[in-house]
PDB file of C-alpha atoms in Angstrom:
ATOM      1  CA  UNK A   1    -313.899  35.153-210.255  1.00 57.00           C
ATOM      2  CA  UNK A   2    -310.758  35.531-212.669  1.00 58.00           C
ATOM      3  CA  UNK A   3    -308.792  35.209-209.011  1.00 62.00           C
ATOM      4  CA  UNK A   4    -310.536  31.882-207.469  1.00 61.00           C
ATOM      5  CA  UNK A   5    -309.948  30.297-210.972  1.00 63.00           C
ATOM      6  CA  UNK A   6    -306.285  31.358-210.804  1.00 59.00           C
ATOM      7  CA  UNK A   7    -306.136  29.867-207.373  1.00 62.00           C
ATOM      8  CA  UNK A   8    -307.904  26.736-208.588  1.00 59.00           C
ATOM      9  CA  UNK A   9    -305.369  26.121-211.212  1.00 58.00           C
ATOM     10  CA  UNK A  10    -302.067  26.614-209.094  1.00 59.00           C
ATOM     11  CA  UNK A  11    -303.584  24.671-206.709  1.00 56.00           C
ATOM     12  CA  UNK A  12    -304.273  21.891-209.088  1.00 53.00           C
ATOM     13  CA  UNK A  13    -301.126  22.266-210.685  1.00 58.00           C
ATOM     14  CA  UNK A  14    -299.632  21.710-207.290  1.00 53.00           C
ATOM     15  CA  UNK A  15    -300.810  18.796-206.343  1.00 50.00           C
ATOM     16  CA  UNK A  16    -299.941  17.270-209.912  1.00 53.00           C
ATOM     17  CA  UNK A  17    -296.795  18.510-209.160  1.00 52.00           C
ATOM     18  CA  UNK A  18    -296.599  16.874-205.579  1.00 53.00           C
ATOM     19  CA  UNK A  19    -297.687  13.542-206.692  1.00 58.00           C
ATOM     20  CA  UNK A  20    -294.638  13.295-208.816  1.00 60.00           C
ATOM     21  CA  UNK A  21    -292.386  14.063-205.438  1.00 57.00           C
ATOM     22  CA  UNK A  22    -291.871  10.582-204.992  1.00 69.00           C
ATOM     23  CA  UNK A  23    -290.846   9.132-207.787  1.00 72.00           C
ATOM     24  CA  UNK A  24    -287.151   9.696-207.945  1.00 83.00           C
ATOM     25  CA  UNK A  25    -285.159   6.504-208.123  1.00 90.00           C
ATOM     26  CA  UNK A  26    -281.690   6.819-206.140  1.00 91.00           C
ATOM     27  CA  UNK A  27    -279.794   4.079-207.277  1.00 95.00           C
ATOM     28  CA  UNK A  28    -278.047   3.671-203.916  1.00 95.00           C
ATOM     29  CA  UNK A  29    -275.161   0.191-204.259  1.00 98.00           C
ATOM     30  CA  UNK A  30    -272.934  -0.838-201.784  1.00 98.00           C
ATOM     31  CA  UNK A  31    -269.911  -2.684-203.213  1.00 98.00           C
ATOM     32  CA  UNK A  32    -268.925  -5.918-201.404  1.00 98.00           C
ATOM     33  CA  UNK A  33    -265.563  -8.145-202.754  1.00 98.00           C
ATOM     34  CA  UNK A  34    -265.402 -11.515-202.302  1.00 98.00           C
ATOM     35  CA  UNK A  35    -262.358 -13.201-202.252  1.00 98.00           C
ATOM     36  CA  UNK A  36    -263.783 -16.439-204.036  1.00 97.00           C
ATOM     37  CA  UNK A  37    -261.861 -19.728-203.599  1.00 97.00           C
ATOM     38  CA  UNK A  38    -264.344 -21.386-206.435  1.00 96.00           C
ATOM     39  CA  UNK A  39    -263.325 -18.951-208.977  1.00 95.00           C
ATOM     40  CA  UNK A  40    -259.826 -19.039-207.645  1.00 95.00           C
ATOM     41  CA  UNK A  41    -260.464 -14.883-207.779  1.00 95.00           C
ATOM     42  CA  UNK A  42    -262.105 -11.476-206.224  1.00 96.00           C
ATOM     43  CA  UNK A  43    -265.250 -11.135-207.710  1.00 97.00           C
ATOM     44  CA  UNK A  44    -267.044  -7.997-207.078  1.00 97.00           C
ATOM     45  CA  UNK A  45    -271.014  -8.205-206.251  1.00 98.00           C
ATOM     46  CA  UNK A  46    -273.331  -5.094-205.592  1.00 98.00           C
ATOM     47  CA  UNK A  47    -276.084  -4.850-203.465  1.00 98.00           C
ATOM     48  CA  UNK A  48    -278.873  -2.218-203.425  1.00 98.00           C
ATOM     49  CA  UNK A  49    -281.649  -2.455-200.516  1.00 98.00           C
ATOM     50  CA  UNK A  50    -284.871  -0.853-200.275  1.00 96.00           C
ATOM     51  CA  UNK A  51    -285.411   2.363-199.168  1.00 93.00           C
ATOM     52  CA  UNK A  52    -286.559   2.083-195.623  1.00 94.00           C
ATOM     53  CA  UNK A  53    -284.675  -1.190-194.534  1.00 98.00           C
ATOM     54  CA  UNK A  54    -282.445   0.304-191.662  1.00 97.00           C
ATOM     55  CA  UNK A  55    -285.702   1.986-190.356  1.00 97.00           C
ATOM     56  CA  UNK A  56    -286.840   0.283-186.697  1.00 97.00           C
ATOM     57  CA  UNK A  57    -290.015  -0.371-187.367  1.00 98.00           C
ATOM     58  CA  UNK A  58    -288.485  -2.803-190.241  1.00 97.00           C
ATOM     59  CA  UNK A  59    -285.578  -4.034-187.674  1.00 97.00           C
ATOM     60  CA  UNK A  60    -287.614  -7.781-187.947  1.00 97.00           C
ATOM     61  CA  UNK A  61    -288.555  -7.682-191.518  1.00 98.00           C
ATOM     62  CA  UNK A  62    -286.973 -10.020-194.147  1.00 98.00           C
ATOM     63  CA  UNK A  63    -286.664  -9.693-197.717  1.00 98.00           C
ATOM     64  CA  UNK A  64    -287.390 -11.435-200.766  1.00 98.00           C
ATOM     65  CA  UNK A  65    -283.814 -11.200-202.992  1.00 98.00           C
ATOM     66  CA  UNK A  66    -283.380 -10.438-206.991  1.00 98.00           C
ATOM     67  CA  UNK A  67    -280.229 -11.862-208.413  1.00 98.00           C
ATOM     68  CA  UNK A  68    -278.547 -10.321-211.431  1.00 98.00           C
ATOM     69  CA  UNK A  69    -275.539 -11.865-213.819  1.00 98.00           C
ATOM     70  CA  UNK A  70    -273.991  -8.898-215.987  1.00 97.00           C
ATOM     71  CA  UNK A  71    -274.243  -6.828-212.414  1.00 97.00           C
ATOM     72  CA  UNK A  72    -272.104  -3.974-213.444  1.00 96.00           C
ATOM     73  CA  UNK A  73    -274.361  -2.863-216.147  1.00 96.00           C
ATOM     74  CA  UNK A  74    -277.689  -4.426-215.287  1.00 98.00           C
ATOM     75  CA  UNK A  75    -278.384  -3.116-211.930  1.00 98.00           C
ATOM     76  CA  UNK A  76    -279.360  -0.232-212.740  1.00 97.00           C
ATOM     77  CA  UNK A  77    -282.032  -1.019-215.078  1.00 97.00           C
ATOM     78  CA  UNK A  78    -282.790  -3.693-212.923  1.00 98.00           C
ATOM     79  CA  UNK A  79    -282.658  -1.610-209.289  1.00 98.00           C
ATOM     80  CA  UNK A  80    -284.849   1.103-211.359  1.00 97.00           C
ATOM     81  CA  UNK A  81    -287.967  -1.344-212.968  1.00 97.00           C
ATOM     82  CA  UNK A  82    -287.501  -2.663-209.313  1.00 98.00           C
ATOM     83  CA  UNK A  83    -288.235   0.327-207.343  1.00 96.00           C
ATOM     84  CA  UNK A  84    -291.171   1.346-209.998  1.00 95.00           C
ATOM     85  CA  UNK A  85    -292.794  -2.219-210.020  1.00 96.00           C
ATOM     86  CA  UNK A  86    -293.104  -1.495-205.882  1.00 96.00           C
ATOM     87  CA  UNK A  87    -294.087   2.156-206.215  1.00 92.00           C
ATOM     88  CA  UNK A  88    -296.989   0.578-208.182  1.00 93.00           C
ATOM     89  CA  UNK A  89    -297.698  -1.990-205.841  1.00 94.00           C
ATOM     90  CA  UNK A  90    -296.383  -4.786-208.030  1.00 96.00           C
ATOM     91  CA  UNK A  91    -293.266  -5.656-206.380  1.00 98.00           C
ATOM     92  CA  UNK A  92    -292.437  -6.233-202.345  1.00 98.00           C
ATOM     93  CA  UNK A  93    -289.562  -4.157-200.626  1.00 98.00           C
ATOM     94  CA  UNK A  94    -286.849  -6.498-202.271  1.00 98.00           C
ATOM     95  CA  UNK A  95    -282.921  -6.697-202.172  1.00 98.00           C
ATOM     96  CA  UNK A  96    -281.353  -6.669-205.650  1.00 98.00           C
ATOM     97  CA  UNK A  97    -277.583  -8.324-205.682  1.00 98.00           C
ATOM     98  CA  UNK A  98    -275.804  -7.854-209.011  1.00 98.00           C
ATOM     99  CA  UNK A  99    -272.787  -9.841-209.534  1.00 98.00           C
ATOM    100  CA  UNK A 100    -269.898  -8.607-212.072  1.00 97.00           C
ATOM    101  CA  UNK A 101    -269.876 -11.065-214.780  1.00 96.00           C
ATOM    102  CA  UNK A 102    -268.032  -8.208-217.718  1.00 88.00           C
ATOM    103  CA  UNK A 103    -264.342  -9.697-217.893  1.00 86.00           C
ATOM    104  CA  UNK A 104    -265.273 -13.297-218.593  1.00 89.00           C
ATOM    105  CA  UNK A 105    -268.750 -13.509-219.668  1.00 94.00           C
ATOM    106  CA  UNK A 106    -268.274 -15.986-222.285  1.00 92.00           C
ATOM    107  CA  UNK A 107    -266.093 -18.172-219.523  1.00 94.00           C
ATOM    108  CA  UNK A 108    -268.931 -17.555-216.581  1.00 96.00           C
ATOM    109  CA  UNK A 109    -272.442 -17.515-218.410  1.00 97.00           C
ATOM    110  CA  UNK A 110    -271.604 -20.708-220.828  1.00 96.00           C
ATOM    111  CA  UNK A 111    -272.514 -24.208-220.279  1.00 96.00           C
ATOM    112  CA  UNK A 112    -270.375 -25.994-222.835  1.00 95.00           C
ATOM    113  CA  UNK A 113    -266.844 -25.535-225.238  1.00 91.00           C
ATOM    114  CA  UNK A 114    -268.344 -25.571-228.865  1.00 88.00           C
ATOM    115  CA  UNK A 115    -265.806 -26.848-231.510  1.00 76.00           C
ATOM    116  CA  UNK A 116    -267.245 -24.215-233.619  1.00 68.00           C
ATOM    117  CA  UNK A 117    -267.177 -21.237-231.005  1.00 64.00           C
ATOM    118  CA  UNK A 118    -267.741 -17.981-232.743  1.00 61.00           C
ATOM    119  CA  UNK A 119    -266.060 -16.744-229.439  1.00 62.00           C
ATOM    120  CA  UNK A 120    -262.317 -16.961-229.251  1.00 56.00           C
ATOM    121  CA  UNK A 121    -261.838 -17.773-225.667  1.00 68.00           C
ATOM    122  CA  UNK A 122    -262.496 -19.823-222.807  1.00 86.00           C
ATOM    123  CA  UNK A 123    -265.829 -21.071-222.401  1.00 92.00           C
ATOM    124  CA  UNK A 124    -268.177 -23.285-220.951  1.00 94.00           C
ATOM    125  CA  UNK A 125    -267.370 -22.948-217.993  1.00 95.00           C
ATOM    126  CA  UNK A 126    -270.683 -21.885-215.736  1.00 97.00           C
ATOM    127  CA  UNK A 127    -270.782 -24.283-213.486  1.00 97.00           C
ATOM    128  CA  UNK A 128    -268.548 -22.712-211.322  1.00 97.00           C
ATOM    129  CA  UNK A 129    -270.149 -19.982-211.402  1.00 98.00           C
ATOM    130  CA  UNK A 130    -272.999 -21.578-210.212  1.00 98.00           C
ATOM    131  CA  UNK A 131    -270.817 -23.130-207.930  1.00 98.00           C
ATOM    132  CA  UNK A 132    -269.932 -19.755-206.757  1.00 98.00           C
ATOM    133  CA  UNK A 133    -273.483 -18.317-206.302  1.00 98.00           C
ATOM    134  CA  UNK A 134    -274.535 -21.098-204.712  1.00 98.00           C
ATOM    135  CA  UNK A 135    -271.202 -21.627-201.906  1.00 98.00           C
ATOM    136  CA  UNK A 136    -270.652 -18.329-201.348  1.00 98.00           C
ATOM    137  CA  UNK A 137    -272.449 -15.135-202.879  1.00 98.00           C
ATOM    138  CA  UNK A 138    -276.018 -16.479-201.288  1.00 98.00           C
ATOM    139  CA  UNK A 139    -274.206 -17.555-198.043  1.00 98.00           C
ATOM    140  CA  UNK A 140    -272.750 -14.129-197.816  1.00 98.00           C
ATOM    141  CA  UNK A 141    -275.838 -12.174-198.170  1.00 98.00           C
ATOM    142  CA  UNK A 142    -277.780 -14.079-196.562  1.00 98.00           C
ATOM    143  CA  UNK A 143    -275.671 -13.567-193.298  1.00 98.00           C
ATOM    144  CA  UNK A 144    -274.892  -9.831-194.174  1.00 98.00           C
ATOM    145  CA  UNK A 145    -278.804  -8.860-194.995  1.00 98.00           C
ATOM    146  CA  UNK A 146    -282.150  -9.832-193.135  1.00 98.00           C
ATOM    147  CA  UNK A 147    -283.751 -12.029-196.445  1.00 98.00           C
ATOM    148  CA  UNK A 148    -286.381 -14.979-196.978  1.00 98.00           C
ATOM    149  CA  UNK A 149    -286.114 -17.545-199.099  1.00 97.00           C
ATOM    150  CA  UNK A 150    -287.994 -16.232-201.821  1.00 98.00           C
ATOM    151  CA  UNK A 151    -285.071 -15.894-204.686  1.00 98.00           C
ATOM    152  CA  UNK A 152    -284.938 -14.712-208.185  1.00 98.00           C
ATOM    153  CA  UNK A 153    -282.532 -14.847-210.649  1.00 98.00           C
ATOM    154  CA  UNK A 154    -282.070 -12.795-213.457  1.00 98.00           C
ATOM    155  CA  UNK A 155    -280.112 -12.118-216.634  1.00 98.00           C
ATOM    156  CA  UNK A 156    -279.836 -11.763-220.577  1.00 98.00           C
ATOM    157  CA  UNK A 157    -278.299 -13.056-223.523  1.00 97.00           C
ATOM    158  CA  UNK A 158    -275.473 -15.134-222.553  1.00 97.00           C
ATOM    159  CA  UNK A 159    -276.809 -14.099-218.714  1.00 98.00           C
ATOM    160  CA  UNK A 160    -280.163 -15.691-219.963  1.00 98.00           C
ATOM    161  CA  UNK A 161    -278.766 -18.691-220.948  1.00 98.00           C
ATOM    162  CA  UNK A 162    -276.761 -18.710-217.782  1.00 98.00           C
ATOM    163  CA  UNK A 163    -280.849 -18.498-216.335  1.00 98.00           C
ATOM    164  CA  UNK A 164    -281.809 -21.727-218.203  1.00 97.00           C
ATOM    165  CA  UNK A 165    -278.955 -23.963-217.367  1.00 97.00           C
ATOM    166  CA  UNK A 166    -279.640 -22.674-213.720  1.00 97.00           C
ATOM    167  CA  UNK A 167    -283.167 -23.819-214.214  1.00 95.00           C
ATOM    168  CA  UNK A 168    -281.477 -27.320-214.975  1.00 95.00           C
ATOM    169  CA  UNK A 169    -278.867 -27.409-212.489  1.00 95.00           C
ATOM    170  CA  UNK A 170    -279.345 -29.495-209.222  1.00 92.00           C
ATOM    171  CA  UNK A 171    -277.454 -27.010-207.281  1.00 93.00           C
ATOM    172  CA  UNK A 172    -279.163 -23.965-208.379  1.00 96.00           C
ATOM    173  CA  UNK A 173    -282.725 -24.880-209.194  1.00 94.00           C
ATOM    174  CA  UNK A 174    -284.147 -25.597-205.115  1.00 93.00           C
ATOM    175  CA  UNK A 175    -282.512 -21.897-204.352  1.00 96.00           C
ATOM    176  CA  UNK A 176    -284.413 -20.274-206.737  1.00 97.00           C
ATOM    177  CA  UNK A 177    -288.381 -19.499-207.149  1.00 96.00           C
ATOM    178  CA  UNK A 178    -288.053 -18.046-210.605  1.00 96.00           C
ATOM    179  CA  UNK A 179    -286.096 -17.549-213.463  1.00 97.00           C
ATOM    180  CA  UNK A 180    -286.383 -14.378-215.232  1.00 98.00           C
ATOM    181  CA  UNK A 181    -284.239 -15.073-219.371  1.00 98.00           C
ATOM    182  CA  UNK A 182    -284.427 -12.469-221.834  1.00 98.00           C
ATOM    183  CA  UNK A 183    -283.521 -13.098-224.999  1.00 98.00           C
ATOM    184  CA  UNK A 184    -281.448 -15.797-224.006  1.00 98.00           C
ATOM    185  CA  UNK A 185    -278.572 -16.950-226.264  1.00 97.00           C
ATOM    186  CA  UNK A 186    -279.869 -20.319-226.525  1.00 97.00           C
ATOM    187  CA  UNK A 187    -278.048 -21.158-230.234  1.00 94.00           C
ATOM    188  CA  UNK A 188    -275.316 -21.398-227.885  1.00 95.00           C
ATOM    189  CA  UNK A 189    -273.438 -24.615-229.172  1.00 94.00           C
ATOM    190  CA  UNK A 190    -276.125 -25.570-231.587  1.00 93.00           C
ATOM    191  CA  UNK A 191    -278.579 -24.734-229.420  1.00 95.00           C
ATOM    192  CA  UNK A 192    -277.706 -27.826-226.758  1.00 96.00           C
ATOM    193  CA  UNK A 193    -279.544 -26.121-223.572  1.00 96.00           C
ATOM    194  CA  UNK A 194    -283.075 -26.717-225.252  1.00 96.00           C
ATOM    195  CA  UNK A 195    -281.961 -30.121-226.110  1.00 95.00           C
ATOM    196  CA  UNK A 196    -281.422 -30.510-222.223  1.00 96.00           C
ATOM    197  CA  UNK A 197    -284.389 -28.935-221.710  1.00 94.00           C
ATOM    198  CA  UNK A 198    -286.465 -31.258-223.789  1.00 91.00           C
ATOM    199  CA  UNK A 199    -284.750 -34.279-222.080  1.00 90.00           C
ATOM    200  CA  UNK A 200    -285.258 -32.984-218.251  1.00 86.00           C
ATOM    201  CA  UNK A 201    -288.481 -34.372-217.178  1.00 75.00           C
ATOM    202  CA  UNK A 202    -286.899 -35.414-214.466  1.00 76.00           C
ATOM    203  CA  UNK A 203    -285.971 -31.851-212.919  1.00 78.00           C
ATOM    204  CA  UNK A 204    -289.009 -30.507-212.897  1.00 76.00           C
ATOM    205  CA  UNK A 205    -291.029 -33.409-210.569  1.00 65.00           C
ATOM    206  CA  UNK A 206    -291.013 -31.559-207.123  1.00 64.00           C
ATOM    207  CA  UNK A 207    -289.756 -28.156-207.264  1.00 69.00           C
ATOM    208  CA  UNK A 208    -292.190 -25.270-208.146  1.00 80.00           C
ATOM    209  CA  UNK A 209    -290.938 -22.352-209.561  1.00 89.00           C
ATOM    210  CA  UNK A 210    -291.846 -19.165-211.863  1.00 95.00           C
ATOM    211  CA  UNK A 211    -290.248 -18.779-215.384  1.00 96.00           C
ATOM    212  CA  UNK A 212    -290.458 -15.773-217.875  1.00 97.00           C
ATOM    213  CA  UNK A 213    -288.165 -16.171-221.273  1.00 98.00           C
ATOM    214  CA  UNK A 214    -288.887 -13.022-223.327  1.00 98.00           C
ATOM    215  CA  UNK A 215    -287.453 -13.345-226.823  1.00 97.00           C
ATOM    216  CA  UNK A 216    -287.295 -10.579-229.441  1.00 95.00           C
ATOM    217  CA  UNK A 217    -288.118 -11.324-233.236  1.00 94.00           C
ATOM    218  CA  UNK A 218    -286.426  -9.006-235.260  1.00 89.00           C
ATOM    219  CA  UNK A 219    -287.030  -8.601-239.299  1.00 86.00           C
ATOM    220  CA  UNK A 220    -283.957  -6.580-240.389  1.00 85.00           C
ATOM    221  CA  UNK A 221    -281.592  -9.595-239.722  1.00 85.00           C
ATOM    222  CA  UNK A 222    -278.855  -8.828-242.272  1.00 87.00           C
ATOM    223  CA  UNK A 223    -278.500 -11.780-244.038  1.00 87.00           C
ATOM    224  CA  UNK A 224    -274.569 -13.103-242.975  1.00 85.00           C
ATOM    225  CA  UNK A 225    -276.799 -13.342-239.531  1.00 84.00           C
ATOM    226  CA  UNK A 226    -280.206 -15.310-241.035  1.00 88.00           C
ATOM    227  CA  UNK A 227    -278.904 -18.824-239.692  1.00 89.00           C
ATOM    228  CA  UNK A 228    -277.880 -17.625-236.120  1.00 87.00           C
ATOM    229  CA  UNK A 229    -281.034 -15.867-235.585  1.00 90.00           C
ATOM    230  CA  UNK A 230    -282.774 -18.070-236.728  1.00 91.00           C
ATOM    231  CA  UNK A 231    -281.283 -20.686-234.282  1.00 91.00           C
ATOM    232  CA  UNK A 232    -281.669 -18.198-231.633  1.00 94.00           C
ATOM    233  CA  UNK A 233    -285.550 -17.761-231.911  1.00 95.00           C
ATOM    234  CA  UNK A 234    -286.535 -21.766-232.862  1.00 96.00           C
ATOM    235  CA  UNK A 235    -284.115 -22.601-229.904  1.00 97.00           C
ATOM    236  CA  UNK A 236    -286.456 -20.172-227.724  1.00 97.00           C
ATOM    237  CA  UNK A 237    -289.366 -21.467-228.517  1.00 96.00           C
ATOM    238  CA  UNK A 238    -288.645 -25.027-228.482  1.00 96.00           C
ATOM    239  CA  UNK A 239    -287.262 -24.394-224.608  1.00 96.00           C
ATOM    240  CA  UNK A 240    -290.710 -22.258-223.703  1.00 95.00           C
ATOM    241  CA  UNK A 241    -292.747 -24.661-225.347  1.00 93.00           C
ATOM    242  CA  UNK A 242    -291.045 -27.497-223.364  1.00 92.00           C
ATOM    243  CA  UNK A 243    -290.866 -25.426-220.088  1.00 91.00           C
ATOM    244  CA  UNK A 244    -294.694 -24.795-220.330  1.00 89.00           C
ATOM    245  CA  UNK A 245    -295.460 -28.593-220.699  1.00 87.00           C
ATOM    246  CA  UNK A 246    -293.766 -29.453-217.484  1.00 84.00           C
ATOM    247  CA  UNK A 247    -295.679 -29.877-214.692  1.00 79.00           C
ATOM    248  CA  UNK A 248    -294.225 -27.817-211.996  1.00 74.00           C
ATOM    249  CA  UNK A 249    -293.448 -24.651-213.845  1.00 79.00           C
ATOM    250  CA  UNK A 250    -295.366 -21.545-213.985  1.00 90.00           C
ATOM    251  CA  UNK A 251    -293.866 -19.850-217.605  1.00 92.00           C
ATOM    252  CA  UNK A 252    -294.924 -17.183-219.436  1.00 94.00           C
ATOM    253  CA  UNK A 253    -293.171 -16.543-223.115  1.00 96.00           C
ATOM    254  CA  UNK A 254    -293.575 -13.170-224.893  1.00 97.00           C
ATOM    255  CA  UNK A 255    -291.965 -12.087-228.151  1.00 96.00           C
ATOM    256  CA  UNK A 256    -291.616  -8.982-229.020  1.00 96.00           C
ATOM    257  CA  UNK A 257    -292.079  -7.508-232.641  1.00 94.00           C
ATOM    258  CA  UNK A 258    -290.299  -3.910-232.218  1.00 95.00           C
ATOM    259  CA  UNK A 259    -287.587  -4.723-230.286  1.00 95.00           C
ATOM    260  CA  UNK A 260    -284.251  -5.868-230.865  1.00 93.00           C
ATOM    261  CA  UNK A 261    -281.571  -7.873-228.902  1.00 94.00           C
ATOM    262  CA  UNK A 262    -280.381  -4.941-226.831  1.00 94.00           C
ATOM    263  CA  UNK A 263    -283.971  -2.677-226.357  1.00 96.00           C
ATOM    264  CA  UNK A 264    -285.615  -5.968-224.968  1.00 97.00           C
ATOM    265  CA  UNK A 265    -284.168  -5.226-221.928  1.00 96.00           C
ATOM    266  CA  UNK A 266    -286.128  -2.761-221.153  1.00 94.00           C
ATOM    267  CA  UNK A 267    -289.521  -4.904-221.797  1.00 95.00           C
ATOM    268  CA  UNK A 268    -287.813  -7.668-220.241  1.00 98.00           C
ATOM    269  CA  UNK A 269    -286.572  -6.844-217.028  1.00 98.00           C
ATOM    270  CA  UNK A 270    -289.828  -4.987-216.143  1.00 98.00           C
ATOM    271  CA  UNK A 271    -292.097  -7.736-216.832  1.00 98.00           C
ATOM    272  CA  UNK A 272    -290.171 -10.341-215.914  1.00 98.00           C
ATOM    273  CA  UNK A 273    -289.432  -9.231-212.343  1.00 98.00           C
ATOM    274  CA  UNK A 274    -293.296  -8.396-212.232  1.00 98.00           C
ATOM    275  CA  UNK A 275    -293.864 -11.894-213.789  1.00 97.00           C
ATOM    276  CA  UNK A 276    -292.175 -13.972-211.019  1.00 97.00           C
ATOM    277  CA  UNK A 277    -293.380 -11.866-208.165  1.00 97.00           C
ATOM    278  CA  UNK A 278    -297.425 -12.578-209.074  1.00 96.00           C
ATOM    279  CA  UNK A 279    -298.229 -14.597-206.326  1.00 95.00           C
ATOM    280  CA  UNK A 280    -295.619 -13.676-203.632  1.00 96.00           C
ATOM    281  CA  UNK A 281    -294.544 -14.903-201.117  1.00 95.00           C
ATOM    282  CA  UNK A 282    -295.657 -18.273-203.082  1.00 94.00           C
ATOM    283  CA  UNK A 283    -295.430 -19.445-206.330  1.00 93.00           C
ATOM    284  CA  UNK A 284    -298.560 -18.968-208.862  1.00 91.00           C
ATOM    285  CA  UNK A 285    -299.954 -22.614-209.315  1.00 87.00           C
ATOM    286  CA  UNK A 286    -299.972 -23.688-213.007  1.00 82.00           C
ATOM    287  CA  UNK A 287    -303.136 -23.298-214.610  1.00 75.00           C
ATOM    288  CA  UNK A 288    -304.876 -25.543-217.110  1.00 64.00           C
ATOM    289  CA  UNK A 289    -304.450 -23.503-219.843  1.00 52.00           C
ATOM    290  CA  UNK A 290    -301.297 -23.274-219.491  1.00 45.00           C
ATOM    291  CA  UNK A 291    -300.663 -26.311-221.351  1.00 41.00           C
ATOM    292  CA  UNK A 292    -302.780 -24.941-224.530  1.00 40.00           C
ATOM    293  CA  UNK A 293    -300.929 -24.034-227.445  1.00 41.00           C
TER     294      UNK A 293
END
């Protein structure tokens, strides 16, 4: 008896084992540089696919594409919640492309030149990288990789600000299904985005798309940082509240109580890339409630 319930429990503790076999993320990039004549510079963008797209039985299959600014640090978080969110069966075999934003993010990601910049160089300057994105990284992988037309894009802080004036833009908006923001740096220049964002009916008539803004309310602010944070977070809201108003967008707005700036990422990512993907390959419709404060 002692023997079958040794037998019993190896066998058990096998196959706990086993199911654990396949989850092992391999975070798998293949480095592409494009020689850009927008930014007047090579700009390096990664791409990781899905694990089984050079298989033949996929030789016809397209692919729904994840867009990352901040690429040289964020795809990897962003390749792993990825390949989780499908292990679960929350997220279609989907192309991430990551695109180096780390020498000039306050050039790339903002949308204006404050006079009172706490940043002491060149800024506001994001339309052409959007100009960029739109001309030639999409053109590029689209030709290079079998994809659809179901596109996210992705980013935080000054990368989620980058998000919301892409939700604005005329050139980026119609490429995109969602917009995935966390903890966007929306006190950017007095907090001027939601302002535009408040004043955009007009964007938001025919296009629908998928929004998540995650923002992270922290109560340890030291106080030489009250005023910006506090900026930050009304700025936030003010843009989520707006967003969820308008009648083409699906939007949903966490905060977060026990996270900070940086950890949110984590949170973020995850359930933004979820978020966005609900109702693929559509776009959820907006529900009633939505409106409801």
């Amino acid at each position: 008896m002692k023997h079958l319930a040794l037998i019993l429990l190896c066998a058990l503790s096998w196959l706990s084992h086993a199911s654990y076999l396949n989850y092992k993320y391999e975070h798998l990039p293949t480095e592409h540089t494009i020689n850009s004549s927008t930014l007047n510079e090579e700009r390096i963008v990664w791409v990781v696919l899905p694990e089984g797209y050079y298989a033949p039985e996929n030789s016809d299959k397209t692919y729904p594409v994840i867009y990352t600014t901040d690429g040289e640090n964020l795809q990897y978080l962003t390749g792993h919640s990825m390949w989780f969110l499908n292990r679960m069966g929350m997220l279609p075999d989907s192309i991430l492309v990551a695109i180096n934003t780390r020498h000039h993010r306050a050039r790339d990601l903002t949308p204006t030149e404050p006079k009172d910049s706490p940043i002491p160089e060149l800024t506001g300057q994001s339309h052409l990288l959007k100009s960029f994105i739109k001309d030639e990284v999409i053109p590029f992988v689209d030709s290079t990789y079998r994809t659809d037309d179901f596109r996210i894009l992705s980013g935080h802080s000054l990368g989620g600000l980058f998000s919301i004036t892409s939700l604005l833009s005329k050139q980026m908006q119609p490429l995109f299904k969602g917009f995935v923001a966390v903890d966007p740096s929306l006190w950017w220049d007095n907090g001027v985005v939601a302002d535009w964002v408040e004043n955009a009916d007009d964007m938001f008539d025919e296009s629908a798309f998928s929004v998540y803004i995650v923002a992270a309310h922290e109560d340890n602010v030291p106080p030489e940082h009250q005023d910006l944070y506090l900026r930050h977070i009304n700025a936030i809201k003010r843009t989520a509240n707006e967003l969820k108003d308008a009648d083409a967008t699906t939007i949903r707005y966490d905060i977060t109580t026990d996270e900070n700036h940086g950890s949110v990422l984590h949170v973020g990512i995850f359930r933004g890339i979820r978020e966005v993907f609900k109702c693929y390959p559509a776009v959820c419709p907006k529900e009633d409630d939505d409106r409801e404060e």
